[in-house]
Coordinates of C-alpha atoms and ligand atoms in Angstrom, one line a residue:
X1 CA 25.8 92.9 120.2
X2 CA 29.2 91.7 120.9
X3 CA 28.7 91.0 124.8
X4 CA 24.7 89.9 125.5
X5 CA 24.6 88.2 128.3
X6 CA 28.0 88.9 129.8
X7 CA 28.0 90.3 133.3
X8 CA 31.0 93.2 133.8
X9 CA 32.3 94.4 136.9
X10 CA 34.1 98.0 136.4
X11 CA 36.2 98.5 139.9
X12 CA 37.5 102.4 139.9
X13 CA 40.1 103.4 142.5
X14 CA 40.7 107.1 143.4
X15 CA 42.7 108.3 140.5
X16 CA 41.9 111.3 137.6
X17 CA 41.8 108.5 135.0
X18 CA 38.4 107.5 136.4
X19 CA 36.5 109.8 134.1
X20 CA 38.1 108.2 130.9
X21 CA 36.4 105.1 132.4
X22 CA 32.7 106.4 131.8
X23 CA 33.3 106.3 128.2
X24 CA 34.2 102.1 128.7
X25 CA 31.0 101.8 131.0
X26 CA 29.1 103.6 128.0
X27 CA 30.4 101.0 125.4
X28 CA 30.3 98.2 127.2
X29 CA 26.4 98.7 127.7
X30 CA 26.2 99.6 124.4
X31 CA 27.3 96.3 123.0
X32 CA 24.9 94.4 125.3
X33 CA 26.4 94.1 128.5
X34 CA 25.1 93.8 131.8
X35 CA 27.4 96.5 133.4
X36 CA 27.9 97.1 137.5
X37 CA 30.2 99.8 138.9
X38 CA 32.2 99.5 142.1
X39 CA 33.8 102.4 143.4
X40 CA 36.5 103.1 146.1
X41 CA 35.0 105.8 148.9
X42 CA 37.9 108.1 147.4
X43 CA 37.0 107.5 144.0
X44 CA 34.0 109.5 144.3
X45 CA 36.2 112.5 144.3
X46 CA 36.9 112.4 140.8
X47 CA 33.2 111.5 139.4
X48 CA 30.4 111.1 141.0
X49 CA 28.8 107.5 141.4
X50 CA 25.4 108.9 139.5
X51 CA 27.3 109.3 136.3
X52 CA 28.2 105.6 136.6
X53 CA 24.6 104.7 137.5
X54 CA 22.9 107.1 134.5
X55 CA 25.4 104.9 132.1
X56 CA 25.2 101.5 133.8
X57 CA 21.8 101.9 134.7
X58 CA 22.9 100.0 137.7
X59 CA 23.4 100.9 141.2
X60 CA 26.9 102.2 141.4
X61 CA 28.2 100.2 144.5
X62 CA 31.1 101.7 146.8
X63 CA 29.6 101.7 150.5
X64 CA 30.1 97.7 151.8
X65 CA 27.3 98.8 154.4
X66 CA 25.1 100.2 152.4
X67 CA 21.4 98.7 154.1
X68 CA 19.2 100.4 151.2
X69 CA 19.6 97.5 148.4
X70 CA 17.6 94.2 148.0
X71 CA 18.6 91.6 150.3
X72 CA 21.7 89.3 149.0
X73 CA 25.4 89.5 150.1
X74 CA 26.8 92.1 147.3
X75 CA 29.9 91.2 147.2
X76 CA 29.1 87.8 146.8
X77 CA 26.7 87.7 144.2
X78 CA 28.3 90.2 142.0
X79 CA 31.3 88.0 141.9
X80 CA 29.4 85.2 141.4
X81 CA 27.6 86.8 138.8
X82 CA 30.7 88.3 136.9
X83 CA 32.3 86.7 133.7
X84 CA 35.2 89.8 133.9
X85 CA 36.2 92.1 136.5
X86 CA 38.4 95.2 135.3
X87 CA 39.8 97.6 137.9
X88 CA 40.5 100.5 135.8
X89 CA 42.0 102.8 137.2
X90 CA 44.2 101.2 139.7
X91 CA 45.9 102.7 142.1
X92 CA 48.9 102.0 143.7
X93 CA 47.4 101.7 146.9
X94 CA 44.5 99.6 145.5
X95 CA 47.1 97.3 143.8
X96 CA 49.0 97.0 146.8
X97 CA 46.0 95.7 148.8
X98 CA 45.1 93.6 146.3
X99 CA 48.4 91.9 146.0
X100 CA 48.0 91.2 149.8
X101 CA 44.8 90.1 150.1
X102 CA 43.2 93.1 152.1
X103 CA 39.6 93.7 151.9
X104 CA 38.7 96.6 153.4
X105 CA 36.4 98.3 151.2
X106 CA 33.5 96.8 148.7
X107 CA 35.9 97.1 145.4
X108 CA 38.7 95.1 146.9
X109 CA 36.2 92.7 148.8
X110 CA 34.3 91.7 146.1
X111 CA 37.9 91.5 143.7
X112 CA 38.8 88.8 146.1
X113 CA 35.7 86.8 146.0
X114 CA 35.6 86.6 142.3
X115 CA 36.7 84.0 140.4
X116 CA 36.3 85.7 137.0
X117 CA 38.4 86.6 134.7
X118 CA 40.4 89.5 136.6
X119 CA 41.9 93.0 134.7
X120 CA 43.7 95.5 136.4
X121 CA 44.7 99.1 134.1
X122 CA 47.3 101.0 136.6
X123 CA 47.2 104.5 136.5
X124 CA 49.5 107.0 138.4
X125 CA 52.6 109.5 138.9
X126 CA 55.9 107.5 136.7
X127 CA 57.9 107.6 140.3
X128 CA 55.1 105.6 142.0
X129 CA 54.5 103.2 139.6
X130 CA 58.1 102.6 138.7
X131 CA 58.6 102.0 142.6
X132 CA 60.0 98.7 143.3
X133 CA 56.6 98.1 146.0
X134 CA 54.3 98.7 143.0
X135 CA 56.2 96.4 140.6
X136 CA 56.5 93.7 143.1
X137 CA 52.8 94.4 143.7
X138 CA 52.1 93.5 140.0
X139 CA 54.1 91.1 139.9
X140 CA 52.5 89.2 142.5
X141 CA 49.2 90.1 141.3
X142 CA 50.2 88.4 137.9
X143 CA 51.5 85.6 139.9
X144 CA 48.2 85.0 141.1
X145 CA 46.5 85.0 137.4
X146 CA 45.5 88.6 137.5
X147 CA 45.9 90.6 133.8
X148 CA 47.7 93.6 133.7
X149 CA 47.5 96.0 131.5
X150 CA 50.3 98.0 130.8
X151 CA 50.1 101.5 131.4
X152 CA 50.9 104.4 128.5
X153 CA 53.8 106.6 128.8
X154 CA 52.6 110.4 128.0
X155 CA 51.9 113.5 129.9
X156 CA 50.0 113.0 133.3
X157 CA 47.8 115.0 135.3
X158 CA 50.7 115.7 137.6
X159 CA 52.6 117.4 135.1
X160 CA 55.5 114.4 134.6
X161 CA 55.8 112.8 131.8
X162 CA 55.8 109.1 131.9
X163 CA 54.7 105.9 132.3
X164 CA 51.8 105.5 134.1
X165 CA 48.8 106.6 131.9
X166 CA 45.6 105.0 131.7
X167 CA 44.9 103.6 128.4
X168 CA 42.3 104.8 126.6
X169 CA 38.9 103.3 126.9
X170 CA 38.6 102.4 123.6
X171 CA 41.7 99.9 124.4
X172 CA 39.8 99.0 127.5
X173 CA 37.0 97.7 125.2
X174 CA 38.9 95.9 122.8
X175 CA 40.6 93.9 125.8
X176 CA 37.4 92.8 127.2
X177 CA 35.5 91.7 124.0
X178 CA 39.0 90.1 123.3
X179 CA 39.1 88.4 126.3
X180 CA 34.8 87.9 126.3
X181 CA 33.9 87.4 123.1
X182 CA 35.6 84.4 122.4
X183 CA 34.8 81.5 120.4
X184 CA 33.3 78.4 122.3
X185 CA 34.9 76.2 119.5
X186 CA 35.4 73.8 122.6
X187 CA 32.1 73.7 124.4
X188 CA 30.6 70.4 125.0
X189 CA 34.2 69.2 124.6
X190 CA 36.2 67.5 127.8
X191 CA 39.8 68.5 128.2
X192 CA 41.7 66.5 130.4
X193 CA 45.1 68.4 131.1
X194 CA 48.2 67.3 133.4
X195 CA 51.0 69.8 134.7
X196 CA 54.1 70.4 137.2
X197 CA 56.2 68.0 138.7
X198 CA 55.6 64.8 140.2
X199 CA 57.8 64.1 143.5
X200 CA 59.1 60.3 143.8
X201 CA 60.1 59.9 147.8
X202 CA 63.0 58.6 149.1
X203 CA 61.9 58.5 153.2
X204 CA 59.5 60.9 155.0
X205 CA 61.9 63.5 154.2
X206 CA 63.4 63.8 150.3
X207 CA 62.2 63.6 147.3
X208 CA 63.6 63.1 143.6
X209 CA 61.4 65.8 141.3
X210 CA 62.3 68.2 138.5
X211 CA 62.0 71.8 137.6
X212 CA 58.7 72.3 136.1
X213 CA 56.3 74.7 137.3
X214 CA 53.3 73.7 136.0
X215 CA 52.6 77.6 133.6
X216 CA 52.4 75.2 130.4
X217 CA 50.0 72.9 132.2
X218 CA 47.8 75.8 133.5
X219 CA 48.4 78.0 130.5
X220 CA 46.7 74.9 128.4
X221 CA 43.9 74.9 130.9
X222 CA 42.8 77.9 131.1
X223 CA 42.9 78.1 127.0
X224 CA 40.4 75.3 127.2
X225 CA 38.0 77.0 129.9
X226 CA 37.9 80.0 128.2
X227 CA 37.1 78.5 125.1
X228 CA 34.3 76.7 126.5
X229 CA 35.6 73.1 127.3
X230 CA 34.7 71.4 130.5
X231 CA 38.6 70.8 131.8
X232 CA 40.2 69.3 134.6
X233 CA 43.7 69.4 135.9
X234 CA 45.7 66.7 137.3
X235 CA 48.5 68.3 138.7
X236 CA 51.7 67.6 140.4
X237 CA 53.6 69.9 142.2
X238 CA 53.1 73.2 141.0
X239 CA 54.4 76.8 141.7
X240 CA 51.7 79.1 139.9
X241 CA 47.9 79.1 141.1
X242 CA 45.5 76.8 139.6
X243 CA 43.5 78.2 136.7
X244 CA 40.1 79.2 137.2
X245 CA 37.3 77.0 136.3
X246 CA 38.7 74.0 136.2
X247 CA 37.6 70.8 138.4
X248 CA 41.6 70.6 140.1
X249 CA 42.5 67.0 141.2
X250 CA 46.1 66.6 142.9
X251 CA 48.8 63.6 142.4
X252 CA 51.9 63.8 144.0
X253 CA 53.4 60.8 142.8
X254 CA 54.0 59.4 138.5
X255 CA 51.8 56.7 140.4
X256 CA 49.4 58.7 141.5
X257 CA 49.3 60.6 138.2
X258 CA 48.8 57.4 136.2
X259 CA 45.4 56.5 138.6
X260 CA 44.2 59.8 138.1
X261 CA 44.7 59.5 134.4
X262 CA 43.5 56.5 134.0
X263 CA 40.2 56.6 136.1
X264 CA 39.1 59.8 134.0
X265 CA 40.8 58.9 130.3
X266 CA 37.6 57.3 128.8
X267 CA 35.3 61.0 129.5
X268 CA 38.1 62.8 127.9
X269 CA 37.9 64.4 124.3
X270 CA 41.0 65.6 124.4
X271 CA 44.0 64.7 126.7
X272 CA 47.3 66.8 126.7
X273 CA 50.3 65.3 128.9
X274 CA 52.1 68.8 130.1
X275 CA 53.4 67.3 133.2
X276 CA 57.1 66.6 133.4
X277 CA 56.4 63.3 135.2
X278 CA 59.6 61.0 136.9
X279 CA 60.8 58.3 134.7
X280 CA 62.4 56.8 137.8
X281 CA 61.5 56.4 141.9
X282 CA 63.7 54.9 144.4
X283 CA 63.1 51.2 144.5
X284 CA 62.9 51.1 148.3
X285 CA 61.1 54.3 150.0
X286 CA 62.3 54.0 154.2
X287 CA 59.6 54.5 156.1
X288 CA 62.0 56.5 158.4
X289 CA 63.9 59.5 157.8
X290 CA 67.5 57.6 156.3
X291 CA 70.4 58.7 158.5
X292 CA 73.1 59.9 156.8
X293 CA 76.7 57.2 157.4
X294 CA 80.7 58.0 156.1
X295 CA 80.7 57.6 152.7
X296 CA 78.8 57.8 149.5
X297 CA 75.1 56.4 148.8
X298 CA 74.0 54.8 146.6
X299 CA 69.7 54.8 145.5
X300 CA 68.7 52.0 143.7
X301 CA 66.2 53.5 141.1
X302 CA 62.4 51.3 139.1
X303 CA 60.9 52.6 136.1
X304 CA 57.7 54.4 137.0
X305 CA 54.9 53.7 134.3
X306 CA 54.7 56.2 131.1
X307 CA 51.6 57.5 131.4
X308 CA 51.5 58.5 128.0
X309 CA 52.5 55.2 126.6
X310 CA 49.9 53.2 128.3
X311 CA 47.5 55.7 126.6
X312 CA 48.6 54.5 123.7
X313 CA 48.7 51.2 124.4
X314 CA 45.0 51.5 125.2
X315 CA 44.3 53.1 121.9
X316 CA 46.1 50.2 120.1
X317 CA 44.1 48.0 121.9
X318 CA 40.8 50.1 120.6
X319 CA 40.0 50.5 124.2
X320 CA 40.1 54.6 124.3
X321 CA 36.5 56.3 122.8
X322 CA 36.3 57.0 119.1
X323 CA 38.1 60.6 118.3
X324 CA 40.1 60.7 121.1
X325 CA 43.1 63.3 120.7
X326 CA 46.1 63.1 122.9
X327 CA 49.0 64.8 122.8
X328 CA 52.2 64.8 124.9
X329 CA 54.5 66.9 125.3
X330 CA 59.1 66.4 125.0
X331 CA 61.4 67.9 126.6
X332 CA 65.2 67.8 124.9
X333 CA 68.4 69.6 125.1
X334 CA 69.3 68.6 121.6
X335 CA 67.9 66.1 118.3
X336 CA 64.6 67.8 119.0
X337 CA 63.0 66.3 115.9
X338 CA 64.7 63.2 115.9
X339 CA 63.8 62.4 119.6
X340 CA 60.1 63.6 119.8
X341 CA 59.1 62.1 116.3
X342 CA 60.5 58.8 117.8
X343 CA 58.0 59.8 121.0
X344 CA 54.9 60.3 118.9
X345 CA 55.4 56.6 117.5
X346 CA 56.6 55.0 120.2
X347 CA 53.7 56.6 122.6
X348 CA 51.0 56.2 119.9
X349 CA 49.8 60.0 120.2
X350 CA 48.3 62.3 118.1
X351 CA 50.4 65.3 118.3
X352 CA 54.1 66.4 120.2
X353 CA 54.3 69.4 121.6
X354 CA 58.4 69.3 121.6
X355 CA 60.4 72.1 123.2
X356 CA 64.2 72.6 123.5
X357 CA 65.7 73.5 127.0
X358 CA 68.4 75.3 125.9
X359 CA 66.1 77.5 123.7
X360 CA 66.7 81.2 125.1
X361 CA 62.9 81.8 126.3
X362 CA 61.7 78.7 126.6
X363 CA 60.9 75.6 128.9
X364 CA 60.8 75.8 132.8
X365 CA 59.8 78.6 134.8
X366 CA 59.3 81.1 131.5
X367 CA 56.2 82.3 130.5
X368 CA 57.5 82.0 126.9
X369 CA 58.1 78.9 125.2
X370 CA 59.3 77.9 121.4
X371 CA 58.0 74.8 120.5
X372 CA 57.5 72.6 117.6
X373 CA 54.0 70.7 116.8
X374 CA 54.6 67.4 116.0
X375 CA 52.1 65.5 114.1
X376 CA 52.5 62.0 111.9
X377 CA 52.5 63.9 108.5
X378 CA 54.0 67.3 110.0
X379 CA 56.1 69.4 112.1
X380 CA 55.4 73.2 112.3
X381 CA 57.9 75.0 114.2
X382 CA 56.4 78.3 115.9
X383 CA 58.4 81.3 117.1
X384 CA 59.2 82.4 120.6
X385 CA 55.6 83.2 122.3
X386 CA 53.7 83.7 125.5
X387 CA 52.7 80.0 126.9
X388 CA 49.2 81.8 126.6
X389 CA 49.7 82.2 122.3
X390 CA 51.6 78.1 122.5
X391 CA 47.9 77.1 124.4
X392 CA 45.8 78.6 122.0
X393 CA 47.8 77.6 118.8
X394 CA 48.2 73.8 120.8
X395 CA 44.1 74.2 120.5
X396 CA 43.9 76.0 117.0
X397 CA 46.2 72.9 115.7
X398 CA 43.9 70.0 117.6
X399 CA 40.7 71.5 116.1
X400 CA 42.0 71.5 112.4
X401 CA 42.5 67.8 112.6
Ligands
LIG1 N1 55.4 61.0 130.2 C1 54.6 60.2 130.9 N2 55.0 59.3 131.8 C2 56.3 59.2 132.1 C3 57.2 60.1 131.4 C4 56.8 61.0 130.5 O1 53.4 60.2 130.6 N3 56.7 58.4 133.0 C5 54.9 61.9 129.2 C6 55.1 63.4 129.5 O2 54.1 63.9 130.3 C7 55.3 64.0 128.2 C8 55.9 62.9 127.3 O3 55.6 61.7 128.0 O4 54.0 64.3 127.6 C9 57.3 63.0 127.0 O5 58.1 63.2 128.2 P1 59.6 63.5 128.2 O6 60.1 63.7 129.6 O7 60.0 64.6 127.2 O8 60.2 62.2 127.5 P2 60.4 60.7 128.1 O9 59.3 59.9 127.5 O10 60.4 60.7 129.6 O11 61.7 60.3 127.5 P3 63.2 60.9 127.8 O12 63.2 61.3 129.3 O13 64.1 59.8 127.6 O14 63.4 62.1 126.9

């Protein structure tokens, strides 16, 4: 049985699509699951919560104060409990409370408290889902680290034809074994992972940074979590949330990121450099904000300390622990080879991840990349991919050797 002792949450929102969803409830108990159905108070409209609780064989939840139910916070402990949560379906109005945070019933309370793994299957009329509210809903739901699931085009109950079909629980099924059932090739393992930006200041005011987002970073993390690895992420300035399950530890500064580093570098298995960390600060930071005067200005600019070279250094010193991998990353707008083989030598790392800015899809701010994996006795060049497929072939690649 595929999914023994996983723990499921199934959150159904008032739409027709909700009977499809039995059939998912029924599988997923079938292969071993620990099932629990949360309803919106509309929802029981379409099927009745008994159905859910003859198939789940577990209270079907919808009413937040409900006092007939042994004595913990249910909210709480179900989303404590939970190793995937799957809203399926959703409804516009569910996604849009989501997407803003509002808890006003038991399945979007206890969505918000979880820290799980998060699915959400939209299902309504093609006009409301191809509204520009519900597509900035998703968006911002994606932004925050929640799946989506893209809804079929076909006939609806409505009588359009569109976009904006359930898919069918069968497809449900596959993407939560997918996302469940995956190998812990990195348990016991600890992944050390860096991301974003770092900011070098100039006065209380301005800093000198760059403009990665930290996606690669987190991407890389999250890989590792969900393939069992006990992972934390040092990261600079970022702009997308911080992956779940991770022990998060903050450094502003290419300073600050080389103490953090370093203090944690000898646990590590595996270390992967994704941050896009200053080569340069300004040699004198004013300790008041620097009034602007006629003319130009001119910043005298230090090295900062690559963090990645004094890894190495370490390692040719036979100072890091036996097996350690690192890898960096580079970051060039042209000799892509040339430049990041010279890297992997000149750092002493294991592997390169090297990506070319001008590469339609990839670098900053995408959530595609095309890289290159740069090892001492080989380069394999992958194609254009989700920073989610880079992470996982990043791991794939760091398990062979
Ligand atoms: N790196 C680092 N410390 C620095 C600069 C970079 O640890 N001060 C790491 C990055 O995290 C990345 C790798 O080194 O893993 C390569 O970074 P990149 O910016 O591509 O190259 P640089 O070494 O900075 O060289 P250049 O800017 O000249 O390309």
């Amino acid at each position: 049985m595929k999914l023994s002792g996983k723990t499921v949450l199934i959150g159904i929102s008032a739409g027709i699509a909700a009977y499809k969803t039995c059939y998912l409830v029924s599988h997923l108990v079938q292969e071993g699951a620990e099932v629990h159905v949360i309803m919106t108070p509309n929802a029981r409209h379409f099927v009745d919560p008994l159905t859910f609780e003859t198939l789940s064989g577990n209270r079907c939840i919808s009413d937040t104060f409900d006092r007939d139910f042994e004595f913990d916070v249910k909210h709480v402990s179900l989303a404590k409990k939970a190793d995937l949560f799957m809203v399926a379906p959703a409804t516009a109005d569910v996604l849009a409370k989501m997407a803003c945070g509002i808890c006003d019933d038991m399945l979007t309370t206890t969505f918000l408290a979880a820290g799980c793994l998060k699915y959400v299957a939209p299902a309504m009329n093609t006009g409301m889902y191809l509204n520009e509210i519900t597509q900035k809903n998703i968006e911002t739901l994606k932004g925050y680290g929640v799946n989506v699931i893209e809804p079929a085009s076909g006939h609806l109950a409505c009588g359009d034809v569109g976009a904006g079909k359930m898919p069918e629980p069968e497809q449900l099924f596959d993407i939560i074994c997918g996302a469940l059932a995956r190998e812990q090739d990195l348990a016991g393992k600890s992944v050390l992972v860096t991301a974003g930006a770092t900011q070098e200041a100039m006065d209380p005011v301005r800093f000198i940074t760059n403009h990665s987002t930290g996606k690669m970073g987190a991407a890389i993390a999250k890989e590792a979590v969900e393939r069992g690895a006990s992972v934390t992420f040092v990261k600079a300035a970022t702009t997308v949330p911080d992956p779940e399950g991770c022990k998060v530890v903050k450094a502003v500064s290419a300073a600050e990121l080389l103490d953090e580093v370093m203090a944690r570098s000898d646990s590590a298995d595996i270390i992967i450099m994704a941050a896009a960390v200053a080569d340069y600060r300004p040699k004198n930071v004013s300790s008041d904000k620097m009034k602007k005067k006629d003319g130009d200005l001119t910043i005298e600019l230090e090295r900062t300390a690559d963090i990645l070279a004094e890894l190495g250094k370490k390692r040719a010193d036979g100072k890091t622990p036996e097996g350690q991998f690192v890898c960096g990353f580079s970051m060039e707008t042209k000799d892509l080879l040339e430049n990041s083989r010279a890297k992997l030598d000149k750092k002493n790392c294991d592997m390169i991840v090297a990506n070319n800015l001008k590469e339609e899809g990839a670098g900053f701010g995408h959530d595609t990349n095309k890289v290159t994996l740069i090892t001492r006795d080989s380069a394999e060049e992958l194609e254009l991919m989700s920073k989610q497929d880079v992470a996982r072939a990043i791991f794939d690649r760091i398990l062979q050797h």
